[in-house]
JSON list of C-alpha atoms in Angstrom, two decimals:
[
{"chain": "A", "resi": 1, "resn": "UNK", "atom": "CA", "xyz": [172.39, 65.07, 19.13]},
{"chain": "A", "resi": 2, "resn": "UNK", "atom": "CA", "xyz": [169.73, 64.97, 21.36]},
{"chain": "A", "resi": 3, "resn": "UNK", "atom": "CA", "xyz": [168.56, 65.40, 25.04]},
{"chain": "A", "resi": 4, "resn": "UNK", "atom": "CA", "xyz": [168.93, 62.52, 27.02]},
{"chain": "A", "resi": 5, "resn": "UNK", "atom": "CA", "xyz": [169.55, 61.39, 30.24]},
{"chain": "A", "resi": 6, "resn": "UNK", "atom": "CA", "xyz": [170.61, 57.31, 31.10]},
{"chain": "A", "resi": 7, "resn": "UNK", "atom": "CA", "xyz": [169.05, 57.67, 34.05]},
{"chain": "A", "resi": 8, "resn": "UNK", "atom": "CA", "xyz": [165.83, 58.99, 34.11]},
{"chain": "A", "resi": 9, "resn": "UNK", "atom": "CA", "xyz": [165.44, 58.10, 30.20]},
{"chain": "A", "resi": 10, "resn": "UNK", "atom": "CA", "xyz": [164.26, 61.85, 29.37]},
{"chain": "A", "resi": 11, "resn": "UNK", "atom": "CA", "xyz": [165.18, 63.44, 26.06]},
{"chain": "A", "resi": 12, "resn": "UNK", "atom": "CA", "xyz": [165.10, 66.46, 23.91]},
{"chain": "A", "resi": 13, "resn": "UNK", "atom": "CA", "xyz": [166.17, 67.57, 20.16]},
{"chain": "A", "resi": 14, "resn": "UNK", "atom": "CA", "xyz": [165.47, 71.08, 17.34]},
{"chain": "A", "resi": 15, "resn": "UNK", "atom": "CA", "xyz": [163.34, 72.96, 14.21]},
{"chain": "A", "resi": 16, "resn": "UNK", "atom": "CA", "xyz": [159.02, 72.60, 12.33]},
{"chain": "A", "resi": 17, "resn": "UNK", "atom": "CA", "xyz": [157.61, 75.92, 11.62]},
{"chain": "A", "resi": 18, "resn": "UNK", "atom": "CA", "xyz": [159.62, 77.09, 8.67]},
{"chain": "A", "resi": 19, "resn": "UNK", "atom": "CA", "xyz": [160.68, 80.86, 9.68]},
{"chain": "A", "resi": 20, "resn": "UNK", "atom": "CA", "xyz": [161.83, 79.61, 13.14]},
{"chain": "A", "resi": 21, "resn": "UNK", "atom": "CA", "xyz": [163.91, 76.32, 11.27]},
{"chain": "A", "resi": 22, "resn": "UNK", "atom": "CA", "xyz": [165.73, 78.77, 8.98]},
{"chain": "A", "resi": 23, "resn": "UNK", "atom": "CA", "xyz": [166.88, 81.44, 12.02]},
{"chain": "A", "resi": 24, "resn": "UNK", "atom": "CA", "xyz": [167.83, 78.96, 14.10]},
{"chain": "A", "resi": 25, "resn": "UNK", "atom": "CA", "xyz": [170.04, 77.05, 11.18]},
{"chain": "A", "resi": 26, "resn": "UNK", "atom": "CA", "xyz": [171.66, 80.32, 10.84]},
{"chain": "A", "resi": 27, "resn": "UNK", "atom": "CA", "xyz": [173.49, 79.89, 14.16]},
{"chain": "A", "resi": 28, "resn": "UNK", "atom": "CA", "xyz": [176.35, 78.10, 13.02]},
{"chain": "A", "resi": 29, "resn": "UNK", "atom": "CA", "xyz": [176.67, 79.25, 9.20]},
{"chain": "A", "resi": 30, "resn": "UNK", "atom": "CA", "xyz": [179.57, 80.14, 9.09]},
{"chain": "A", "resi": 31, "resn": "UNK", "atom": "CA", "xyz": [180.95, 76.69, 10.60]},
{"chain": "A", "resi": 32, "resn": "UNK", "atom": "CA", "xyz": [178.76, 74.59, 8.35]},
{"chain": "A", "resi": 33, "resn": "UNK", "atom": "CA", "xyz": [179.95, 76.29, 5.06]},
{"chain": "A", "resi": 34, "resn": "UNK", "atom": "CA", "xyz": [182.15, 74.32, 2.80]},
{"chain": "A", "resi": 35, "resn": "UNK", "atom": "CA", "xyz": [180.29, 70.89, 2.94]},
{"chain": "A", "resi": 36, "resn": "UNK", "atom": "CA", "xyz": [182.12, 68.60, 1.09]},
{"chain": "A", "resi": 37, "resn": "UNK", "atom": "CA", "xyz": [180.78, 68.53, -2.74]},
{"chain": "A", "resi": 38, "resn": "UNK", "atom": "CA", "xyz": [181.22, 64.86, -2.90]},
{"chain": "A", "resi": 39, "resn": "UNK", "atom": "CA", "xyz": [180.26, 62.93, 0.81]},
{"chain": "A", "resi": 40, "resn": "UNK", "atom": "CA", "xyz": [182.29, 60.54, 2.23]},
{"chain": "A", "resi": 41, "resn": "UNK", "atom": "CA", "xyz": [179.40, 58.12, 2.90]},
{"chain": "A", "resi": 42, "resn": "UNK", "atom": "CA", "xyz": [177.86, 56.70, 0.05]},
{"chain": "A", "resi": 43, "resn": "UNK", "atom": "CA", "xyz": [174.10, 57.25, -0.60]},
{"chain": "A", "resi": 44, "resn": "UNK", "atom": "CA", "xyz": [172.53, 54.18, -1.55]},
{"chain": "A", "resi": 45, "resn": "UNK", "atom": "CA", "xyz": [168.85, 52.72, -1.56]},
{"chain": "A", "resi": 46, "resn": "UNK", "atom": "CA", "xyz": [168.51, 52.56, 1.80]},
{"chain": "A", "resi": 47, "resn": "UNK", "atom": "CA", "xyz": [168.74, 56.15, 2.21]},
{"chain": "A", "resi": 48, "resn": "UNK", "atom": "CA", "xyz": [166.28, 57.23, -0.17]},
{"chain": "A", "resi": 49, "resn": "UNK", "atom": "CA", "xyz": [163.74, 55.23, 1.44]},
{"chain": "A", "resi": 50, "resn": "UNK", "atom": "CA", "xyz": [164.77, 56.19, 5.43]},
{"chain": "A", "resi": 51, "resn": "UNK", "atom": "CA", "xyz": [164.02, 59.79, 4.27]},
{"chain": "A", "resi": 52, "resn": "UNK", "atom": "CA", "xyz": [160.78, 58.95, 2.51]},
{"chain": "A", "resi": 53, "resn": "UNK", "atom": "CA", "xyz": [159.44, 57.33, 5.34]},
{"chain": "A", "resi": 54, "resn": "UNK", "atom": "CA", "xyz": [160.66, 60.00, 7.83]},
{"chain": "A", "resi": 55, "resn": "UNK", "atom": "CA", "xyz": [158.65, 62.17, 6.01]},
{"chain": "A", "resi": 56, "resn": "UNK", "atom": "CA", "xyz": [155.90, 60.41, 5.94]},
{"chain": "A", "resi": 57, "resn": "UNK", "atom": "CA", "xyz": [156.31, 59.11, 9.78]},
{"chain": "A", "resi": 58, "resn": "UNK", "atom": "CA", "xyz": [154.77, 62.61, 11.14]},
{"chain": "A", "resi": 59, "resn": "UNK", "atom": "CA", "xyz": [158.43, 63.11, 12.75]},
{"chain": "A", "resi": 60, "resn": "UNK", "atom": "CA", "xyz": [157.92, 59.73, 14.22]},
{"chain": "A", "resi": 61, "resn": "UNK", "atom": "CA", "xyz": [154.35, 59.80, 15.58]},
{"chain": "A", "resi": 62, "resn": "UNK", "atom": "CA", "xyz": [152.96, 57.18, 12.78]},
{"chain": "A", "resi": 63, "resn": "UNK", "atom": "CA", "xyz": [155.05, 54.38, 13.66]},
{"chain": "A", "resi": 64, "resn": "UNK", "atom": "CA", "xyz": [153.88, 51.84, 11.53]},
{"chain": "A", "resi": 65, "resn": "UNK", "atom": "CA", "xyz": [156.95, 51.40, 9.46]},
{"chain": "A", "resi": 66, "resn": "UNK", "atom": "CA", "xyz": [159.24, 51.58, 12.10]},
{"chain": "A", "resi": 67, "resn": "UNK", "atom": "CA", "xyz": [160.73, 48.38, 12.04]},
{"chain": "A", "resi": 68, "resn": "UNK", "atom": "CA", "xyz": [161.53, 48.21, 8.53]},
{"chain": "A", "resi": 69, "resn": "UNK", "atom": "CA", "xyz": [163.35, 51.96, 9.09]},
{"chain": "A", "resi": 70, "resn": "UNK", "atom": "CA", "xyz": [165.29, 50.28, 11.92]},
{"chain": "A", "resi": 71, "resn": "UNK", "atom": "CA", "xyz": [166.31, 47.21, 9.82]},
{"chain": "A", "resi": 72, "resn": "UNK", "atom": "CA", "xyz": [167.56, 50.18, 7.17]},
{"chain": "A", "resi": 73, "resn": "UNK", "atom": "CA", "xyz": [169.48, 51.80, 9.78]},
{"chain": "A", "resi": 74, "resn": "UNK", "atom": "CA", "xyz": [171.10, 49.36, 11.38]},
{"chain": "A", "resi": 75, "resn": "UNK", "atom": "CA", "xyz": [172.36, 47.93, 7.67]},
{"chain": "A", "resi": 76, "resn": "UNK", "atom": "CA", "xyz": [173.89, 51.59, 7.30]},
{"chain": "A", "resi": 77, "resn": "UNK", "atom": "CA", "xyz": [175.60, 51.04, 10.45]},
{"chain": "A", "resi": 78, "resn": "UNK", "atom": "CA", "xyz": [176.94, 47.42, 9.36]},
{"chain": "A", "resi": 79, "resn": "UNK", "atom": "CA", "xyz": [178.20, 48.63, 6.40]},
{"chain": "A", "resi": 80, "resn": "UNK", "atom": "CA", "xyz": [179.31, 52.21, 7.86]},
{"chain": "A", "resi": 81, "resn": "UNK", "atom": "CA", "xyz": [182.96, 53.30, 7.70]},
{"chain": "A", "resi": 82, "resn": "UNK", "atom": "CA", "xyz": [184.64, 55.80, 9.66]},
{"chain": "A", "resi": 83, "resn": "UNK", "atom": "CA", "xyz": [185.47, 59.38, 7.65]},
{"chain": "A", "resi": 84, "resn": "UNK", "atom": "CA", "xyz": [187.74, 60.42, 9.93]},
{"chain": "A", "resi": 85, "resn": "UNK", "atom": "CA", "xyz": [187.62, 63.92, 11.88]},
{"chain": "A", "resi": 86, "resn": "UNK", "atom": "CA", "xyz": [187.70, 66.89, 9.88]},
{"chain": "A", "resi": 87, "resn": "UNK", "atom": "CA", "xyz": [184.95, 65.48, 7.45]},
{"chain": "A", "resi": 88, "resn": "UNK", "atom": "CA", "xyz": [183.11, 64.65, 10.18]},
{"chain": "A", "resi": 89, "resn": "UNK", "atom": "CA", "xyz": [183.43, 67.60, 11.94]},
{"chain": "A", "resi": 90, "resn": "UNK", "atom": "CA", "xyz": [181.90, 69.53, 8.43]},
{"chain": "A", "resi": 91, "resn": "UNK", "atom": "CA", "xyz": [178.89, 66.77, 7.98]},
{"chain": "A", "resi": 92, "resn": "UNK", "atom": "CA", "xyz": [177.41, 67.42, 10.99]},
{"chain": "A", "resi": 93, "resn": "UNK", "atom": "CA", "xyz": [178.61, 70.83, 12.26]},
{"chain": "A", "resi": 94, "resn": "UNK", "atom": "CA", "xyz": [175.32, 73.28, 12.26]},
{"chain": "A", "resi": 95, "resn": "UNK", "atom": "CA", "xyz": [171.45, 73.05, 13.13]},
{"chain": "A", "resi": 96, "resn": "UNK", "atom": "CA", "xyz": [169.48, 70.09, 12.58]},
{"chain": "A", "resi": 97, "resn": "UNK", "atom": "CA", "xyz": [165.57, 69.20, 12.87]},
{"chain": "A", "resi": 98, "resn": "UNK", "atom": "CA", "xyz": [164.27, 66.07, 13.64]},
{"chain": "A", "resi": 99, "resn": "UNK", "atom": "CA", "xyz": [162.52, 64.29, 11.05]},
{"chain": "A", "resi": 100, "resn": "UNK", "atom": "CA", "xyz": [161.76, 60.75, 12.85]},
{"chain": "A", "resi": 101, "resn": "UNK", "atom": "CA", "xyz": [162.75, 59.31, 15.87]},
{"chain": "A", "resi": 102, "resn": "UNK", "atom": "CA", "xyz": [162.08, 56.27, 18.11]},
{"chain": "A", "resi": 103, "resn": "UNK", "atom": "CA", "xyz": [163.09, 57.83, 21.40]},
{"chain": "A", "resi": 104, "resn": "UNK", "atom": "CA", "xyz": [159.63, 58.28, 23.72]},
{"chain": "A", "resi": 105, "resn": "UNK", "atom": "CA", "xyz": [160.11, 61.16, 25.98]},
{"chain": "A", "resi": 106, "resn": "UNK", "atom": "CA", "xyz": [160.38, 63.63, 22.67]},
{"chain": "A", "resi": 107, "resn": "UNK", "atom": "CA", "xyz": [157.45, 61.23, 21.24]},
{"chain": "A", "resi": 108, "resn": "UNK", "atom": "CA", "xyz": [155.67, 62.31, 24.28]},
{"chain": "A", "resi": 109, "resn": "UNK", "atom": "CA", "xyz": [156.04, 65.87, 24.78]},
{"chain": "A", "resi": 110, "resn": "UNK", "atom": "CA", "xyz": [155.09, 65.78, 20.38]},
{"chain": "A", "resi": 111, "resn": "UNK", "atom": "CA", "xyz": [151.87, 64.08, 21.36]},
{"chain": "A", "resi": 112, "resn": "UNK", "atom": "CA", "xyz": [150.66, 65.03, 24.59]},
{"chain": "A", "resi": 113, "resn": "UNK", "atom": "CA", "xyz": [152.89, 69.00, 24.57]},
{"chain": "A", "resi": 114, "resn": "UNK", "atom": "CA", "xyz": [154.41, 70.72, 27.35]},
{"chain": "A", "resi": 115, "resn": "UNK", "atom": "CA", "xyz": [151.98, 73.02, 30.26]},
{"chain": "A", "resi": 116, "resn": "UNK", "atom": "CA", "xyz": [149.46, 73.61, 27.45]},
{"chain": "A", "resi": 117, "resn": "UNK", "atom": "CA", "xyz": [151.72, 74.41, 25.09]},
{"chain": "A", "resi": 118, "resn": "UNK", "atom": "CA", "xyz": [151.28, 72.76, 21.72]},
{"chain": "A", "resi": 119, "resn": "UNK", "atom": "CA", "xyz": [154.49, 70.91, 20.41]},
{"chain": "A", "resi": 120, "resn": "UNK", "atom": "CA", "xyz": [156.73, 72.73, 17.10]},
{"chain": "A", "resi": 121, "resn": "UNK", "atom": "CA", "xyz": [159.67, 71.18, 16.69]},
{"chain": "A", "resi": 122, "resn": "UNK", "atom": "CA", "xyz": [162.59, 69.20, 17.97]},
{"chain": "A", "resi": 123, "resn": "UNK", "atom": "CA", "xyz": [166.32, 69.34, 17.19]},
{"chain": "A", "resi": 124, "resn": "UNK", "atom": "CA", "xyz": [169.75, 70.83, 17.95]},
{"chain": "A", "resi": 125, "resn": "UNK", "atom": "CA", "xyz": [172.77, 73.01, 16.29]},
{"chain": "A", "resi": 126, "resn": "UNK", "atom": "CA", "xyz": [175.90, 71.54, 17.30]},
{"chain": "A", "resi": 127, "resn": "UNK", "atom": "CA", "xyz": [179.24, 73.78, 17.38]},
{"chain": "A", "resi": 128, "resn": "UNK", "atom": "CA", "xyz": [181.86, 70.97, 15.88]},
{"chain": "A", "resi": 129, "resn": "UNK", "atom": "CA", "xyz": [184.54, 73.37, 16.11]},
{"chain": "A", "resi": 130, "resn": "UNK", "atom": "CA", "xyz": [183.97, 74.52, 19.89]},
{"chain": "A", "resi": 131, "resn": "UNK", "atom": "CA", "xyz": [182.79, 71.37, 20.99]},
{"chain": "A", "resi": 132, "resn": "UNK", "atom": "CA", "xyz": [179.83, 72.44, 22.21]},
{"chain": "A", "resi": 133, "resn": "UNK", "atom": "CA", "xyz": [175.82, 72.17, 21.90]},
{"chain": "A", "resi": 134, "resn": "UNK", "atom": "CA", "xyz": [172.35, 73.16, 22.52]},
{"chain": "A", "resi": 135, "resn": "UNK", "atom": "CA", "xyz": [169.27, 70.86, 22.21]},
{"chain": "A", "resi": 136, "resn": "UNK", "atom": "CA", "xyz": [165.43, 72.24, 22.41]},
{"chain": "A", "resi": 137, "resn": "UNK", "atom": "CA", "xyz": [162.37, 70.82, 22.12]},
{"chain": "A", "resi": 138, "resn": "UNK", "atom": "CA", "xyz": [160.37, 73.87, 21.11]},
{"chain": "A", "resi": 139, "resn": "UNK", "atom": "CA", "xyz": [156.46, 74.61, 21.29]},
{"chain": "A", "resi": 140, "resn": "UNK", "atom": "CA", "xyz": [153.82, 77.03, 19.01]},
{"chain": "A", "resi": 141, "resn": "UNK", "atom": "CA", "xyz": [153.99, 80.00, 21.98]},
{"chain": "A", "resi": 142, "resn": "UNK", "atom": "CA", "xyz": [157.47, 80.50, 22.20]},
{"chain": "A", "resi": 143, "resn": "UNK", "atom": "CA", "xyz": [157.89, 78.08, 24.84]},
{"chain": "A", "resi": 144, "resn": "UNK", "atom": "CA", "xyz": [161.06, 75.31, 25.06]},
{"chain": "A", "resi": 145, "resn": "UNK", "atom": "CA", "xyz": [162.88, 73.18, 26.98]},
{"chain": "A", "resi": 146, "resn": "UNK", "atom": "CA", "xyz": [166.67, 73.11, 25.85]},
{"chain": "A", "resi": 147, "resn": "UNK", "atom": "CA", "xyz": [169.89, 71.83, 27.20]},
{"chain": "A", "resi": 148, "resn": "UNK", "atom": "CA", "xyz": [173.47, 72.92, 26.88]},
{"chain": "A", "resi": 149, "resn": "UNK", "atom": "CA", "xyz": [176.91, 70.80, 26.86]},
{"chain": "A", "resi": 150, "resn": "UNK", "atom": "CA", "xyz": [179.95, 69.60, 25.53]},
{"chain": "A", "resi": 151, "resn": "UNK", "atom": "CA", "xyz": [181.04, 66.74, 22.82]},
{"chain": "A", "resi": 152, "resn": "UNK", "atom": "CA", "xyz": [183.80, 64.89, 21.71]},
{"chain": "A", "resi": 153, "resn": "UNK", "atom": "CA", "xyz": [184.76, 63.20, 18.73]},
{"chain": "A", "resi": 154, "resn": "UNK", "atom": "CA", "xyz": [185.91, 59.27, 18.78]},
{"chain": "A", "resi": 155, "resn": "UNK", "atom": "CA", "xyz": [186.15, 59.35, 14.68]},
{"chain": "A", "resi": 156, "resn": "UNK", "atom": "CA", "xyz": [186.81, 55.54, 14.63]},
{"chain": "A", "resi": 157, "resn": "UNK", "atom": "CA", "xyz": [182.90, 55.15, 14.79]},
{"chain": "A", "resi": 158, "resn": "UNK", "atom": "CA", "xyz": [181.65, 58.11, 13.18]},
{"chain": "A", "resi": 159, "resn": "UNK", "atom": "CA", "xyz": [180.86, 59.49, 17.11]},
{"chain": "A", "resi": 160, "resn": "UNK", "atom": "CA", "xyz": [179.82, 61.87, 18.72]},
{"chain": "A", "resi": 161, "resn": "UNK", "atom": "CA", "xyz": [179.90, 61.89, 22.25]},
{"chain": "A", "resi": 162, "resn": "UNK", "atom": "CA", "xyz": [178.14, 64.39, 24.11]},
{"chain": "A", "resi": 163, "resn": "UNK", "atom": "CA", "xyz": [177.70, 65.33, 27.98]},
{"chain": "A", "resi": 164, "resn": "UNK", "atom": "CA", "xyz": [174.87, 68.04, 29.65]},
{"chain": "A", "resi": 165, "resn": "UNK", "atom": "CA", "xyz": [175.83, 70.62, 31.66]},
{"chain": "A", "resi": 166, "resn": "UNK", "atom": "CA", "xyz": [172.87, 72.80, 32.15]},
{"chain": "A", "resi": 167, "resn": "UNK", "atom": "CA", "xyz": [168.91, 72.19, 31.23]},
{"chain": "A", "resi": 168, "resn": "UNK", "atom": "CA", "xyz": [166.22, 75.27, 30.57]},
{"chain": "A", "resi": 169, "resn": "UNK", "atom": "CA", "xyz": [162.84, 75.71, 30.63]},
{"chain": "A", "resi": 170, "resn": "UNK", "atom": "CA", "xyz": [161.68, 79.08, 28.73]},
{"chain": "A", "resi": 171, "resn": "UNK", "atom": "CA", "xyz": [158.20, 79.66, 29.88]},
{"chain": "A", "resi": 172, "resn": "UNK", "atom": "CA", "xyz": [155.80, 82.92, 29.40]},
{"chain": "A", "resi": 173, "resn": "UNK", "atom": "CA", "xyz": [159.26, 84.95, 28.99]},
{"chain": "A", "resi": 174, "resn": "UNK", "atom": "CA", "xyz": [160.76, 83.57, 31.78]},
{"chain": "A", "resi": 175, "resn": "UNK", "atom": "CA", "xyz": [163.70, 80.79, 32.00]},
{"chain": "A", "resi": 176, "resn": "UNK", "atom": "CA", "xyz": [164.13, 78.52, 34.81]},
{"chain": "A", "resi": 177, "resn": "UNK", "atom": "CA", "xyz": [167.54, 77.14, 34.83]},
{"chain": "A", "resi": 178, "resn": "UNK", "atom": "CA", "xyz": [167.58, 73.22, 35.84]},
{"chain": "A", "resi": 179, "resn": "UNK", "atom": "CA", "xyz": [170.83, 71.31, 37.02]},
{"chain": "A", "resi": 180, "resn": "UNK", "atom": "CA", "xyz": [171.72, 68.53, 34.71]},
{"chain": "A", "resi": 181, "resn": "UNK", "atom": "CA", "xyz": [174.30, 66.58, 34.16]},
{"chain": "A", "resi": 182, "resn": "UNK", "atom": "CA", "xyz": [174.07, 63.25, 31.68]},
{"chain": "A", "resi": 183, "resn": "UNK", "atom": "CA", "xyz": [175.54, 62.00, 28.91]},
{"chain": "A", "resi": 184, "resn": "UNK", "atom": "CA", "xyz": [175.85, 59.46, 25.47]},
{"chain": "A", "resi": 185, "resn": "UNK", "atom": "CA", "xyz": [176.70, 59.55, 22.39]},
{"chain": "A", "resi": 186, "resn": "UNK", "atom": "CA", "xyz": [175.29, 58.72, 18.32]},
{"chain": "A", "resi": 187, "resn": "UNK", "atom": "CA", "xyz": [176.77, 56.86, 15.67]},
{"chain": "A", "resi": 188, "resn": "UNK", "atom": "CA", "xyz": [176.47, 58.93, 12.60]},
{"chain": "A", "resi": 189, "resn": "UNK", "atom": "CA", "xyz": [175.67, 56.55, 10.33]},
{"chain": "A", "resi": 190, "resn": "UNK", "atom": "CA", "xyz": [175.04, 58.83, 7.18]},
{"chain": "A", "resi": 191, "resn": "UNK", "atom": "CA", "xyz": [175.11, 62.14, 6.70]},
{"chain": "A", "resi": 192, "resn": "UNK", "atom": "CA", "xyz": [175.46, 64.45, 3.82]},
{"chain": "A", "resi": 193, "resn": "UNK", "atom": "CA", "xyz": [174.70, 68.60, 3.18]},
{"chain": "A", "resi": 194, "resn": "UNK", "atom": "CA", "xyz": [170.53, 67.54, 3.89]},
{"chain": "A", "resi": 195, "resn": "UNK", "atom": "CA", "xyz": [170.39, 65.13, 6.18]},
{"chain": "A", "resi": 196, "resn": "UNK", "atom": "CA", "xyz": [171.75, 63.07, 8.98]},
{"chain": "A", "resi": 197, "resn": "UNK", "atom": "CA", "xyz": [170.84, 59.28, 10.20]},
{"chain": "A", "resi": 198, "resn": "UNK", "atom": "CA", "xyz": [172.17, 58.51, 13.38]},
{"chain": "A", "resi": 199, "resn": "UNK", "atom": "CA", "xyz": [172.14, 55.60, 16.59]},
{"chain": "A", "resi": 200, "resn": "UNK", "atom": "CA", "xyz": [172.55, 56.95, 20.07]},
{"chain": "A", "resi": 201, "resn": "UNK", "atom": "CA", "xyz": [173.84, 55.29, 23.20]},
{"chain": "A", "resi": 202, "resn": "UNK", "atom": "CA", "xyz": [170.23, 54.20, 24.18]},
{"chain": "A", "resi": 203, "resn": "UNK", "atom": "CA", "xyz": [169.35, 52.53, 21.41]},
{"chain": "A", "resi": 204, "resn": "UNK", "atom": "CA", "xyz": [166.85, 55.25, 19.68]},
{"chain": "A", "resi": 205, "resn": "UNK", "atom": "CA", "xyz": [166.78, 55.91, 15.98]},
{"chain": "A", "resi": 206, "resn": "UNK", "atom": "CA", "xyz": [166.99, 59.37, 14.73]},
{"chain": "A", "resi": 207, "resn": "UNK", "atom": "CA", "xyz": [166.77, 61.25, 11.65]},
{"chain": "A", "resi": 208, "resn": "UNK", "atom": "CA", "xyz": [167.66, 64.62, 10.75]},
{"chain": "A", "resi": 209, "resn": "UNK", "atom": "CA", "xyz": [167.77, 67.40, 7.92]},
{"chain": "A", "resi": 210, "resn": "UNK", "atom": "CA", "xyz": [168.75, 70.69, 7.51]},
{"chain": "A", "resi": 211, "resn": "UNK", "atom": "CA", "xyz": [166.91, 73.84, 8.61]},
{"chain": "A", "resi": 212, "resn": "UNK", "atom": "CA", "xyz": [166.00, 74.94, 5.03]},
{"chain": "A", "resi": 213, "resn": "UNK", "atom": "CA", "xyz": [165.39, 71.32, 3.67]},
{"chain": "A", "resi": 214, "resn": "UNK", "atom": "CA", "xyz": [161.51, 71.22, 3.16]},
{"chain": "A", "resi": 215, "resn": "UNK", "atom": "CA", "xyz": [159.73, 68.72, 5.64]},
{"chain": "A", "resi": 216, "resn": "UNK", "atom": "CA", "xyz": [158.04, 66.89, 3.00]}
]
């Protein structure tokens, strides 16, 4: 999932350093054990070469192959088929870090950071069983911005629909709470026990992997 808004086309996502990744996958452990040993959607060419280009992509900053990992996503959507709720709900229940994406506001905050604060990582754990989430976008001194909300399931397209309720912004030790209230959703197109390739409501491309899947 990540942080967006329709309206004012802002974003945010979660994990990069690798001590931080593997605490914050440890949120939602104990939902995200037993992953199904053999995953419903079918790992093919296309997916082997999405994830070698995310890695190589600079979690989305080198864009020079973005097109062709577009074309690749969208044929995983055209040939996607739904995997109904519970195996859903076991694919994608836990922490995820963003690998590449083509959504701008997370682009810019990884480029440019946040108050002087040099950019870390972006993702999200998402609670699949309590139908609930957090999103951060999290930088070198401890700094974030995060958001909190709900989701809902519409299995028929591998979605996951999510809505905002609160936005923070942790700064120097303080947090500064910040109204919010948006929404969307992402297709899951793929996902397995490493990694997740998903569409959201906007249009942006996003790939994902585990907490304790190496970046490169």
């Amino acid at each position: 999932l990540i942080f967006q808004e329709r309206r004012h086309r802002s974003v945010l996502r979660m994990p990069t350093t690798v001590s931080r990744e593997v605490m914050a996958g440890s949120l939602f452990e104990g939902f995200a054990g037993g992953l199904l040993s053999k995953p419903p959607f079918m790992s093919n060419g296309r997916v082997t070469q999405l994830i070698k280009l995310a890695k190589q992509s600079d979690r989305g900053r080198i864009s020079q192959r973005n097109e062709e990992m577009k074309r690749l996503v969208d044929e995983l959507r055209a040939s996607m088929q739904p995997i109904g709720e519970e195996k859903l709900k076991k694919l994608v229940n836990g922490s995820w870090v963003e690998m590449w994406t083509t959504e701008e506001a997370v682009l810019s905050l990884a480029n440019k950071g946040f108050l002087g604060s040099t950019f870390d990582y972006a993702g999200g754990s998402i609670n699949m069983y309590e139908d609930k989430f957090t999103n951060i976008v999290a930088f070198q001194n401890g700094n974030s911005i995060e958001a909190d909300g709900v989701i809902k399931i519409d299995e028929e397209n591998n979605r996951v629909s999510f809505r905002f309720n609160i936005a923070k912004i942790k700064i120097g030790g303080f947090t500064i709470p910040l109204p919010f209230s948006a929404g969307g959703f992402i297709d899951n197109v793929y996902a397995d026990e490493k990694y997740r390739i998903g569409i959201d409501s906007r249009g942006d491309y996003r790939v994902y992997r585990r907490p304790n899947v190496p970046a490169n």
